[in-house]
Amino acid sequence: MLERGFPEVSPHEFYRDLFPEGSLQSAEHDGKGNLIATQIRPSGKGRTKQWVVDDSLNMLDKVIGDEFGLIPPITFYGKTHTKQNAHELYAVAIDIDYVGKQQLKNLLKQFGNGVQLRPTYLVSSGKGVHAYYFLKEPVQLYHNLEDTLAELKEAFIRRLWNDTSSIRPDSPDITGIYQGFRCVGSQSKLGADFPVKAYKMSDNRYTLEDIKDSIPNCKVDLSVLTEKPKKEKSKLSLGEAKKLYPEWYQERVVEGRPKKKGTWVCNEALYEWWKNKIFTEVKVGGRYFSIMALCAYGLKCGISERRIRQDAYSFLEHLESLTDDEDNHFTREDVKDALKALKADNKLLSTMASREWIEKQTKVVIPPNKRNGRKQEQHLQLARGIRALKEQMGENVVGGGRPDKAKIVEEWRTAHPEGTPKDCIADTGISKNTVYKWWSVGEAL
DNA sequence: CAGTTCGGTTGATCGAAGTA
DNA sequence: TACTTCGATCAACCGAACTG
């Protein structure tokens, strides 16, 4: 289909071209990054695996020929495909889906006559294509560049994915810069007989400016890319203060009444909810972990350690009463041991706090997401708890409802001191209802 | 006509599921 | 793994129907 003089290139050649010899790590600590290849298993058939591909590219064979392998055009430090570990961007890859024969012809024509920027490679991905624009120089993936890069990429996707290139021009997939793509040499959506193939379109390599210039009216500001990232200001938010001085924080929360009424009651509800679960649903095999989970919830909700300990021991009798095997009693020692979680570091605490972990360790079904009846109720309880917690920690957002228009009315009144509500309604277009609502608020000042 | 009450609609957001 | 979509809630909005 693509035989118009564009040579097909083997997976090894493709990735060697993208990551030239010497660009990846070859010695243990040479300061260079590596590729991460991810293999996704169809659900139920084992876990997702990730491989580190170094400068020799030997590990590529792990995903070539496989069902579903992903490789992003990025090098990483470390062993996992995470934003944190991302090091350098080597190419901008654009996914265009629902490309039929005619759309492909259109695309090739536009690449040929300069209407669209001609990619370095075009990769067939099954029902669509991936256009790879290799970069002259890899771009350092500092975290403060993320938004800029994402913006540029989105503009570029919208430019390439249009009614001539796709059967569905209206719903482009806006893939992020960290997104992996089906790797060259693995199977496509259409199965084993249709592997993902790469075709060389040009020897061109680009800069981000080249890409920006190819998009008409593109307003993305690339200047941050040339600046070094600023050091983050060290500010001590309430949330950080909590981590650093947990005892002070908890005394403050428990003994000094919090300013906003409802919030900590709501938080406590989450903790109480779990206590109820321990009574009603925890069985042998999940007893020890249910106490650990109590610690996690307690800390999250700002309950004092003393109270958590008290509550933990209060479950001792009940949990021991569940014992069905003389060799498997639940003792004071077990509770004591589980309570060590209170002193655990943050990392352990956050693993414990995840719904999945608690479910697995305690055998209590914490409803995944089948939205019916009381399961949904619990789902929201959790969401509300977390939201309330954020608010309490001073993160000041603003969740929940629709934003109000108090400010608009207020500003209009300052600009028109003699104005009447009627005029305000006409000027601002806000309904009279809303205007009246905020009118009196302004009056009070 | 100025202002209020009622109830459907809207924008924002959450965690989980889904998709690449 | 990253990011979008989905189902669902919440609080505020806004039109319509009312009140005086």
Coordinates of C-alpha atoms (C1' of nucleotides) in Angstrom, one line a residue:
Chain A
M1 CA 0.0 0.0 0.0
L2 CA 2.8 2.4 0.8
E3 CA 5.0 1.2 -2.1
R4 CA 5.5 4.6 -3.7
G5 CA 9.2 4.5 -3.3
F6 CA 9.3 4.9 0.4
P7 CA 11.4 2.1 1.8
E8 CA 10.3 -0.1 4.6
V9 CA 12.7 -0.1 7.5
S10 CA 13.3 -2.8 10.1
P11 CA 12.5 -2.2 13.7
H12 CA 16.2 -2.2 14.7
E13 CA 17.1 0.3 12.0
F14 CA 14.1 2.5 12.9
Y15 CA 15.0 2.7 16.5
R16 CA 18.7 3.1 15.8
D17 CA 17.9 6.0 13.6
L18 CA 15.7 7.5 16.3
F19 CA 18.3 6.9 19.0
P20 CA 21.7 7.0 17.3
E21 CA 24.5 4.9 18.7
G22 CA 25.9 6.5 21.8
S23 CA 22.6 8.3 22.7
L24 CA 21.6 5.6 25.2
Q25 CA 23.3 4.1 28.2
S26 CA 26.1 1.7 27.5
A27 CA 28.0 1.7 30.8
E28 CA 26.4 1.6 34.3
H29 CA 26.7 5.3 35.1
D30 CA 27.5 7.3 32.0
G31 CA 24.7 9.8 32.7
K32 CA 22.6 8.7 29.7
G33 CA 19.0 7.5 29.6
N34 CA 17.5 4.4 28.3
L35 CA 14.4 3.3 26.4
I36 CA 11.5 1.7 28.2
A37 CA 9.5 -0.9 26.3
T38 CA 6.2 -1.8 27.8
Q39 CA 4.3 -4.9 27.0
I40 CA 0.6 -4.8 27.7
R41 CA -1.1 -8.1 28.4
P42 CA -4.7 -8.7 27.5
S43 CA -6.5 -8.5 30.9
G44 CA -6.3 -11.7 32.9
K45 CA -3.2 -13.0 31.2
G46 CA -0.4 -11.9 33.5
R47 CA 1.1 -8.6 34.4
T48 CA 2.3 -5.7 32.3
K49 CA 6.0 -6.0 31.9
Q50 CA 8.6 -3.3 31.2
W51 CA 12.1 -3.7 29.8
V52 CA 15.0 -1.4 29.8
V53 CA 16.6 -1.1 26.3
D54 CA 20.2 0.2 26.4
D55 CA 22.5 1.4 23.6
S56 CA 22.9 -2.1 22.2
L57 CA 19.1 -2.2 21.5
N58 CA 19.3 -6.0 22.2
M59 CA 16.2 -5.9 24.5
L60 CA 14.1 -4.7 21.6
D61 CA 13.5 -8.3 20.6
K62 CA 11.4 -8.7 23.7
V63 CA 8.6 -6.7 22.2
I64 CA 9.1 -7.2 18.5
G65 CA 6.6 -9.7 17.2
D66 CA 4.6 -9.4 20.4
E67 CA 0.9 -8.6 20.6
F68 CA 1.0 -5.2 22.1
G69 CA 4.3 -3.4 22.8
L70 CA 4.6 0.3 23.5
I71 CA 7.7 2.5 23.1
P72 CA 7.6 6.2 23.6
P73 CA 10.1 8.4 21.7
I74 CA 11.7 9.3 25.0
T75 CA 14.7 8.2 27.1
F76 CA 14.3 7.5 30.8
Y77 CA 16.4 7.3 33.9
G78 CA 15.5 4.3 35.9
K79 CA 13.5 1.2 35.1
T80 CA 10.0 2.5 34.7
H81 CA 7.9 4.5 32.3
T82 CA 6.9 7.4 34.5
K83 CA 6.9 11.2 34.0
Q84 CA 9.3 11.5 36.9
N85 CA 11.9 9.4 35.1
A86 CA 11.6 11.0 31.7
H87 CA 14.8 12.4 30.5
E88 CA 15.0 13.5 26.8
L89 CA 12.5 13.7 24.0
Y90 CA 13.9 12.4 20.7
A91 CA 10.9 12.8 18.4
V92 CA 7.4 14.3 18.2
A93 CA 5.1 11.4 17.3
I94 CA 1.6 12.2 16.1
D95 CA -1.2 9.6 16.0
I96 CA -3.8 9.9 13.2
D97 CA -6.6 7.3 13.3
Y98 CA -9.2 6.1 10.9
V99 CA -7.0 6.7 7.8
G100 CA -8.5 5.0 4.7
K101 CA -6.8 4.6 1.4
Q102 CA -8.0 8.0 0.1
Q103 CA -6.9 9.7 3.3
L104 CA -3.5 8.2 3.0
K105 CA -3.2 9.5 -0.5
N106 CA -4.2 12.9 0.6
L107 CA -1.6 12.9 3.3
L108 CA 1.2 11.8 1.1
K109 CA 0.3 14.5 -1.4
Q110 CA 0.3 17.2 1.3
F111 CA 3.7 15.9 2.6
G112 CA 5.0 16.1 -1.0
N113 CA 3.8 19.6 -1.9
G114 CA 4.8 21.2 1.4
V115 CA 1.3 21.8 2.8
Q116 CA 2.1 19.7 5.7
L117 CA 5.5 19.1 7.3
R118 CA 7.0 15.9 5.9
P119 CA 7.7 13.5 8.7
T120 CA 10.9 11.6 9.1
Y121 CA 9.0 8.3 9.2
L122 CA 5.4 7.2 8.7
V123 CA 4.4 4.1 10.7
S124 CA 1.4 2.1 10.0
S125 CA -0.4 1.2 13.2
G126 CA -3.4 -0.7 11.9
K127 CA -6.3 1.6 11.2
G128 CA -4.2 4.7 11.3
V129 CA -0.7 6.0 11.1
H130 CA 1.9 7.5 13.4
A131 CA 3.9 10.4 11.9
Y132 CA 7.3 10.6 13.5
Y133 CA 9.2 13.9 13.4
F134 CA 12.7 13.2 14.6
L135 CA 14.4 16.1 16.4
K136 CA 17.8 17.5 15.5
E137 CA 18.6 17.8 19.2
P138 CA 16.8 15.9 21.9
V139 CA 14.8 18.2 24.2
Q140 CA 15.4 18.0 28.0
L141 CA 12.1 17.1 29.7
Y142 CA 12.1 19.5 32.6
H143 CA 8.9 19.4 34.3
N144 CA 8.1 23.0 33.8
L145 CA 8.2 22.4 30.0
E146 CA 5.4 19.9 30.1
D147 CA 2.5 22.3 29.5
T148 CA 4.3 24.1 26.7
L149 CA 5.2 20.8 24.9
A150 CA 1.7 19.5 25.4
E151 CA 0.2 22.7 23.9
L152 CA 2.5 22.5 20.9
K153 CA 1.7 18.9 20.4
E154 CA -2.0 19.5 20.6
A155 CA -1.8 22.2 18.0
F156 CA 0.2 20.0 15.7
I157 CA -2.2 17.1 16.1
R158 CA -5.1 19.4 15.1
R159 CA -3.2 20.5 12.2
L160 CA -2.4 17.1 10.9
W161 CA -5.6 15.3 11.8
N162 CA -8.3 16.9 9.6
D163 CA -11.0 16.0 7.1
T164 CA -8.5 15.1 4.4
S165 CA -6.4 12.8 6.6
S166 CA -9.0 10.9 8.6
I167 CA -12.5 9.5 8.2
R168 CA -13.3 11.0 11.6
P169 CA -11.9 14.5 11.6
D170 CA -13.9 15.7 14.5
S171 CA -12.5 13.6 17.3
P172 CA -8.7 13.6 17.2
D173 CA -6.9 11.8 20.0
I174 CA -4.9 14.3 21.8
T175 CA -2.1 12.1 23.0
G176 CA 0.3 13.6 25.5
I177 CA 4.1 13.9 25.1
Y178 CA 4.8 11.0 27.4
Q179 CA 2.4 8.7 25.6
G180 CA 3.8 5.4 24.3
F181 CA 3.1 4.2 20.8
R182 CA 2.7 0.7 19.4
C183 CA 6.2 -0.1 18.6
V184 CA 7.5 -0.9 15.2
G185 CA 7.7 -4.7 14.7
S186 CA 4.9 -5.5 17.1
Q187 CA 1.4 -6.6 16.1
S188 CA -1.1 -4.0 15.1
K189 CA -4.8 -3.9 16.1
L190 CA -5.5 -6.1 13.1
G191 CA -3.6 -9.0 14.4
A192 CA -0.4 -11.1 13.9
D193 CA -0.6 -10.9 10.1
F194 CA -0.4 -7.1 10.2
P195 CA 2.7 -6.0 12.1
V196 CA 3.4 -2.3 12.7
K197 CA 5.7 -1.2 9.9
A198 CA 7.9 1.9 9.5
Y199 CA 8.5 3.6 6.2
K200 CA 11.2 6.2 5.7
M201 CA 9.8 9.5 4.3
S202 CA 12.8 11.7 4.4
D203 CA 16.1 12.4 6.1
N204 CA 14.7 15.5 7.6
R205 CA 15.1 16.2 11.3
Y206 CA 13.4 19.2 12.9
T207 CA 13.5 21.5 15.8
L208 CA 10.4 22.5 17.8
E209 CA 10.5 25.9 16.1
D210 CA 10.2 24.1 12.7
I211 CA 7.1 22.4 13.9
K212 CA 5.6 25.5 15.3
D213 CA 6.3 27.4 12.1
S214 CA 4.5 24.7 10.1
I215 CA 1.3 25.4 12.0
P216 CA -0.5 28.5 10.8
N217 CA -1.3 31.0 13.6
C218 CA 0.3 28.9 16.2
K219 CA 0.7 31.0 19.4
V220 CA 2.5 28.6 21.6
D221 CA 5.3 30.4 23.4
L222 CA 8.5 28.3 23.1
S223 CA 10.7 30.7 25.0
V224 CA 10.5 28.7 28.2
L225 CA 12.2 25.9 26.4
T226 CA 15.5 27.8 26.3
E227 CA 15.4 28.9 29.9
K228 CA 16.6 26.8 32.7
P229 CA 14.0 25.7 35.1
K230 CA 13.6 27.9 38.1
K231 CA 14.2 26.6 41.5
E232 CA 11.0 26.0 43.3
K233 CA 10.3 28.4 46.0
S234 CA 10.3 26.8 49.4
K235 CA 7.0 27.4 50.9
L236 CA 5.6 25.6 53.8
S237 CA 2.0 24.7 53.1
L238 CA -0.2 23.3 55.8
G239 CA 0.0 20.0 54.0
E240 CA 3.8 19.9 54.3
A241 CA 3.6 21.1 57.8
K242 CA 1.5 18.1 58.6
K243 CA 4.1 15.8 57.3
L244 CA 6.9 17.5 59.2
Y245 CA 5.1 18.1 62.5
P246 CA 2.4 15.5 62.6
E247 CA 1.9 15.8 66.4
W248 CA 1.5 19.5 66.4
Y249 CA -0.9 19.2 63.5
Q250 CA -3.0 16.5 65.1
E251 CA -3.3 18.4 68.4
R252 CA -4.4 21.4 66.5
V253 CA -7.0 19.5 64.6
V254 CA -8.3 17.5 67.4
E255 CA -8.1 19.9 70.3
G256 CA -8.3 23.3 68.8
R257 CA -11.6 23.4 66.9
P258 CA -11.1 23.7 63.2
K259 CA -12.4 26.9 61.7
K260 CA -14.6 25.4 59.0
K261 CA -17.3 23.4 60.7
G262 CA -18.4 20.5 58.6
T263 CA -15.0 19.6 57.2
W264 CA -13.5 17.4 59.8
V265 CA -16.7 15.8 60.6
C266 CA -16.8 14.7 57.0
N267 CA -13.2 13.5 57.2
E268 CA -13.9 11.6 60.3
A269 CA -16.8 10.0 58.5
L270 CA -14.3 8.2 56.3
Y271 CA -12.4 6.9 59.4
E272 CA -15.7 5.9 61.0
W273 CA -16.8 4.2 57.9
W274 CA -13.7 2.0 58.0
K275 CA -14.1 1.3 61.7
N276 CA -17.6 0.0 60.8
K277 CA -16.1 -2.2 58.1
I278 CA -13.8 -3.8 60.6
F279 CA -16.7 -4.7 62.7
T280 CA -18.9 -6.0 60.0
E281 CA -16.7 -7.3 57.2
V282 CA -13.2 -8.1 58.2
K283 CA -12.6 -11.9 58.5
V284 CA -9.7 -14.1 59.5
G285 CA -6.9 -13.4 57.2
G286 CA -7.5 -9.7 56.9
R287 CA -7.4 -8.8 60.6
Y288 CA -3.9 -7.7 60.9
F289 CA -4.0 -5.6 57.8
S290 CA -7.4 -4.1 58.7
I291 CA -5.6 -2.5 61.7
M292 CA -2.9 -1.2 59.4
A293 CA -5.5 0.3 57.2
L294 CA -7.1 1.9 60.2
C295 CA -3.7 3.7 60.7
A296 CA -3.7 4.8 57.1
Y297 CA -7.2 6.2 57.2
G298 CA -6.7 7.7 60.6
L299 CA -3.6 9.6 59.6
K300 CA -5.3 10.7 56.4
C301 CA -8.2 12.1 58.4
G302 CA -6.0 13.8 60.9
I303 CA -7.1 11.6 63.8
S304 CA -4.6 11.7 66.7
E305 CA -2.3 8.8 67.2
R306 CA -3.5 8.2 70.6
R307 CA -7.1 7.8 69.4
I308 CA -6.1 5.5 66.6
R309 CA -4.3 3.3 69.1
Q310 CA -7.3 3.3 71.4
D311 CA -9.6 2.4 68.6
A312 CA -7.3 -0.3 67.4
Y313 CA -7.2 -2.1 70.7
S314 CA -10.9 -1.7 71.0
F315 CA -11.2 -4.1 68.1
L316 CA -9.1 -6.7 69.7
E317 CA -11.9 -8.6 71.4
H318 CA -14.1 -8.6 68.3
L319 CA -11.3 -9.7 66.0
E320 CA -10.1 -12.4 68.3
S321 CA -13.7 -13.7 68.5
L322 CA -13.5 -14.5 64.8
T323 CA -10.8 -17.0 65.4
D324 CA -11.7 -20.4 63.9
D325 CA -8.4 -22.1 64.2
E326 CA -6.6 -22.7 67.5
D327 CA -3.3 -22.0 65.9
N328 CA -4.3 -18.6 64.5
H329 CA -5.3 -16.4 67.4
F330 CA -5.4 -12.6 67.1
T331 CA -3.5 -11.1 70.0
R332 CA -2.4 -7.9 71.6
E333 CA 0.9 -8.4 70.0
D334 CA -0.6 -8.4 66.5
V335 CA -2.3 -5.1 67.2
K336 CA 0.9 -3.6 68.5
D337 CA 2.7 -4.8 65.4
A338 CA 0.2 -3.4 63.0
L339 CA 0.3 -0.1 64.8
K340 CA 3.9 0.3 63.7
A341 CA 2.4 1.6 60.5
L342 CA 1.8 4.8 62.3
K343 CA 5.5 5.4 62.3
A344 CA 5.9 4.3 58.7
D345 CA 7.3 6.6 56.1
N346 CA 5.1 8.4 53.6
K347 CA 5.8 6.0 50.8
L348 CA 4.5 3.0 52.7
L349 CA 1.6 5.0 53.9
S350 CA 0.5 6.0 50.5
T351 CA 0.6 2.4 49.3
M352 CA -1.4 1.4 52.2
A353 CA -3.9 4.1 51.6
S354 CA -4.8 2.9 48.1
R355 CA -8.1 1.3 47.7
E356 CA -6.7 -1.7 45.9
W357 CA -4.1 -2.4 48.5
I358 CA -6.5 -2.3 51.3
E359 CA -9.0 -4.5 49.5
K360 CA -6.4 -7.1 48.7
Q361 CA -4.8 -7.2 52.1
T362 CA -8.0 -7.2 54.2
K363 CA -10.3 -9.1 51.9
V364 CA -12.9 -6.5 52.4
V365 CA -14.6 -5.7 49.1
I366 CA -14.2 -2.0 48.6
P367 CA -16.5 -1.5 45.6
P368 CA -14.4 -1.0 42.5
N369 CA -16.8 1.0 40.4
K370 CA -20.0 -0.8 39.6
R371 CA -22.3 2.1 40.1
N372 CA -25.3 0.7 41.8
G373 CA -26.9 1.2 45.1
R374 CA -24.7 1.5 48.1
K375 CA -21.5 0.8 46.3
Q376 CA -21.7 4.1 44.6
E377 CA -22.5 5.7 48.0
Q378 CA -19.2 4.4 49.3
H379 CA -17.3 5.6 46.2
L380 CA -18.5 9.1 46.8
Q381 CA -17.9 9.0 50.5
L382 CA -14.3 8.4 49.6
A383 CA -14.2 11.2 47.0
R384 CA -15.8 13.6 49.4
G385 CA -13.4 12.7 52.2
I386 CA -10.4 13.3 50.0
R387 CA -11.8 16.6 48.8
A388 CA -12.5 17.7 52.3
L389 CA -9.1 16.7 53.3
K390 CA -7.5 18.8 50.7
E391 CA -9.5 21.8 51.8
Q392 CA -8.5 21.2 55.3
M393 CA -4.9 21.0 54.4
G394 CA -5.1 24.5 52.9
E395 CA -5.1 23.5 49.3
N396 CA -7.9 25.8 48.8
V397 CA -9.8 24.2 46.0
V398 CA -12.6 25.0 45.1
G399 CA -14.0 21.7 44.2
G400 CA -17.6 20.8 44.0
G401 CA -19.9 23.3 42.5
R402 CA -20.1 25.8 39.7
P403 CA -18.1 29.0 40.3
D404 CA -20.1 32.0 41.4
K405 CA -20.4 35.4 39.8
A406 CA -20.0 37.5 42.9
K407 CA -17.0 39.2 41.5
I408 CA -18.6 40.2 38.3
V409 CA -21.4 41.9 40.1
E410 CA -19.1 43.5 42.5
E411 CA -16.9 44.9 39.8
W412 CA -19.8 46.3 37.9
R413 CA -21.0 48.1 41.0
T414 CA -17.7 49.7 41.6
A415 CA -17.7 50.9 38.0
H416 CA -21.2 52.2 38.2
P417 CA -21.8 53.5 41.7
E418 CA -25.2 54.9 40.8
G419 CA -26.3 52.0 38.8
T420 CA -29.5 50.1 39.5
P421 CA -29.9 46.3 39.5
K422 CA -31.9 46.6 36.2
D423 CA -28.9 48.3 34.5
C424 CA -26.5 45.7 35.9
I425 CA -28.7 42.9 34.5
A426 CA -28.8 44.5 31.1
D427 CA -25.0 45.2 31.0
T428 CA -23.7 42.0 32.3
G429 CA -26.2 39.6 30.9
I430 CA -26.4 37.8 34.2
S431 CA -29.9 36.9 35.3
K432 CA -31.6 39.1 37.7
N433 CA -31.8 36.4 40.2
T434 CA -28.1 36.1 40.4
V435 CA -27.6 39.9 40.4
Y436 CA -29.9 40.3 43.3
K437 CA -28.1 37.6 45.1
W438 CA -24.7 39.3 45.0
W439 CA -26.1 42.8 45.2
S440 CA -26.7 42.7 48.9
V441 CA -23.3 41.2 49.5
G442 CA -21.7 44.3 48.0
E443 CA -24.0 46.5 50.1
A444 CA -22.5 45.1 53.3
L445 CA -19.1 46.4 52.4
Chain B
dC1 C1' -42.0 46.6 38.3
dA2 C1' -38.9 45.1 42.0
dG3 C1' -37.8 41.2 44.2
dT4 C1' -38.4 36.0 45.7
dT5 C1' -39.1 30.9 45.2
dC6 C1' -38.9 26.6 42.6
dG7 C1' -36.7 23.3 39.9
dG8 C1' -34.2 22.0 35.8
dT9 C1' -29.4 23.0 33.8
dT10 C1' -24.5 23.9 33.9
dG11 C1' -19.5 23.7 35.0
dA12 C1' -16.3 21.7 37.7
dT13 C1' -14.5 17.8 39.8
dC14 C1' -13.7 13.0 41.7
dG15 C1' -12.1 7.9 41.2
dA16 C1' -12.3 4.2 38.3
dA17 C1' -12.5 2.2 33.8
dG18 C1' -10.9 2.3 29.3
dT19 C1' -7.6 3.0 25.6
dA20 C1' -3.1 3.7 23.4
Chain C
dT1 C1' 2.3 4.0 32.4
dA2 C1' -0.3 8.3 30.8
dC3 C1' -4.3 10.4 29.6
dT4 C1' -9.3 10.5 28.3
dT5 C1' -13.9 9.3 29.2
dC6 C1' -17.6 8.0 32.1
dG7 C1' -21.1 8.1 35.7
dA8 C1' -22.2 10.8 39.3
dT9 C1' -22.5 14.7 42.8
dC10 C1' -22.4 19.4 44.3
dA11 C1' -23.3 24.2 44.4
dA12 C1' -24.5 27.9 41.6
dC13 C1' -26.9 29.6 37.8
dC14 C1' -31.1 31.1 35.4
dG15 C1' -35.9 31.0 33.4
dA16 C1' -40.5 30.9 34.9
dA17 C1' -44.0 31.5 37.9
dC18 C1' -45.2 33.9 41.7
dT19 C1' -45.9 38.0 45.4
dG20 C1' -46.8 42.6 46.9

